[in-house]
mmCIF file of C-alpha atoms in Angstrom:
data_model
loop_
_atom_site.group_PDB
_atom_site.id
_atom_site.type_symbol
_atom_site.label_atom_id
_atom_site.label_comp_id
_atom_site.label_asym_id
_atom_site.label_seq_id
_atom_site.Cartn_x
_atom_site.Cartn_y
_atom_site.Cartn_z
ATOM 1 C CA UNK A 198 76.733 -84.955 62.455
ATOM 2 C CA UNK A 199 78.924 -82.506 60.596
ATOM 3 C CA UNK A 200 78.309 -78.754 60.721
ATOM 4 C CA UNK A 201 80.166 -76.093 58.701
ATOM 5 C CA UNK A 202 80.153 -72.479 59.874
ATOM 6 C CA UNK A 203 82.737 -70.935 57.529
ATOM 7 C CA UNK A 204 83.500 -71.116 53.835
ATOM 8 C CA UNK A 205 84.120 -73.353 52.033
ATOM 9 C CA UNK A 206 80.914 -75.157 53.005
ATOM 10 C CA UNK A 207 82.064 -78.641 52.210
ATOM 11 C CA UNK A 208 81.805 -81.827 54.229
ATOM 12 C CA UNK A 209 83.831 -84.862 53.233
ATOM 13 C CA UNK A 210 83.222 -88.155 54.955
ATOM 14 C CA UNK A 211 84.502 -91.615 54.214
ATOM 15 C CA UNK A 212 83.320 -95.043 55.154
ATOM 16 C CA UNK A 213 80.287 -97.202 54.566
ATOM 17 C CA UNK A 214 76.687 -96.543 55.463
ATOM 18 C CA UNK A 215 73.498 -98.543 55.206
ATOM 19 C CA UNK A 216 69.968 -97.439 56.000
ATOM 20 C CA UNK A 217 66.362 -98.112 55.099
ATOM 21 C CA UNK A 218 64.422 -95.559 53.087
ATOM 22 C CA UNK A 219 60.631 -95.858 53.380
ATOM 23 C CA UNK A 220 58.617 -94.353 50.526
ATOM 24 C CA UNK A 221 54.911 -93.743 51.173
ATOM 25 C CA UNK A 222 52.520 -93.189 48.283
ATOM 26 C CA UNK A 223 49.230 -91.624 49.382
ATOM 27 C CA UNK A 224 46.243 -92.468 47.191
ATOM 28 C CA UNK A 225 43.177 -90.260 46.923
ATOM 29 C CA UNK A 226 40.422 -92.840 46.577
ATOM 30 C CA UNK A 227 37.357 -94.027 48.440
ATOM 31 C CA UNK A 228 38.606 -97.577 48.941
ATOM 32 C CA UNK A 229 41.643 -99.191 50.491
ATOM 33 C CA UNK A 230 44.610 -99.030 50.695
ATOM 34 C CA UNK A 231 45.015 -95.319 51.323
ATOM 35 C CA UNK A 232 48.811 -95.548 51.681
ATOM 36 C CA UNK A 233 51.176 -97.894 49.869
ATOM 37 C CA UNK A 234 54.648 -98.225 51.391
ATOM 38 C CA UNK A 235 57.812 -99.417 49.714
ATOM 39 C CA UNK A 236 60.945 -99.903 51.798
ATOM 40 C CA UNK A 237 64.349 -99.740 50.160
ATOM 41 C CA UNK A 238 67.627 -100.652 51.818
ATOM 42 C CA UNK A 239 70.366 -98.304 50.683
ATOM 43 C CA UNK A 240 74.108 -98.927 50.944
ATOM 44 C CA UNK A 241 76.648 -96.206 50.194
ATOM 45 C CA UNK A 242 80.396 -96.289 50.320
ATOM 46 C CA UNK A 243 80.877 -99.682 48.734
ATOM 47 C CA UNK A 244 84.141 -100.130 46.870
ATOM 48 C CA UNK A 245 82.594 -100.706 43.445
ATOM 49 C CA UNK A 246 79.756 -99.070 41.520
ATOM 50 C CA UNK A 247 76.358 -100.621 42.155
ATOM 51 C CA UNK A 248 73.480 -100.139 39.751
ATOM 52 C CA UNK A 249 70.115 -101.364 40.922
ATOM 53 C CA UNK A 250 66.647 -101.184 39.441
ATOM 54 C CA UNK A 251 63.506 -102.336 41.194
ATOM 55 C CA UNK A 252 59.967 -102.574 39.823
ATOM 56 C CA UNK A 253 56.938 -102.892 42.068
ATOM 57 C CA UNK A 254 53.450 -104.047 41.180
ATOM 58 C CA UNK A 255 50.264 -103.198 43.038
ATOM 59 C CA UNK A 256 46.978 -105.054 42.558
ATOM 60 C CA UNK A 257 43.777 -103.157 43.306
ATOM 61 C CA UNK A 258 40.892 -105.545 43.842
ATOM 62 C CA UNK A 259 37.468 -104.157 42.896
ATOM 63 C CA UNK A 260 38.449 -100.481 42.592
ATOM 64 C CA UNK A 261 35.646 -97.944 42.346
ATOM 65 C CA UNK A 262 34.820 -96.743 38.843
ATOM 66 C CA UNK A 263 36.205 -93.294 39.642
ATOM 67 C CA UNK A 264 39.518 -94.701 40.932
ATOM 68 C CA UNK A 265 39.741 -97.133 37.997
ATOM 69 C CA UNK A 266 39.432 -94.228 35.555
ATOM 70 C CA UNK A 267 42.158 -92.345 37.436
ATOM 71 C CA UNK A 268 44.436 -95.395 37.197
ATOM 72 C CA UNK A 269 43.861 -95.584 33.446
ATOM 73 C CA UNK A 270 44.640 -91.882 33.052
ATOM 74 C CA UNK A 271 47.850 -92.239 35.069
ATOM 75 C CA UNK A 272 48.980 -95.195 32.948
ATOM 76 C CA UNK A 273 48.734 -93.145 29.749
ATOM 77 C CA UNK A 274 50.881 -90.251 30.974
#
């Protein structure tokens, strides 16, 4: 942990780091699932530029009519 008490407030570190980053999406619906979790593994400090894109798909089986309408509205935004 680095802490700066005086100006300039700048921390410079070098090296490599890797960690997992969980992302929870909370859904307001009557059915399940209430929370959808995606886990990303992040790596920083590699020697070359890394560009990464990831697409996730979720299938809702038998959603309520209210939730289905909300999904359709969200898809058109």
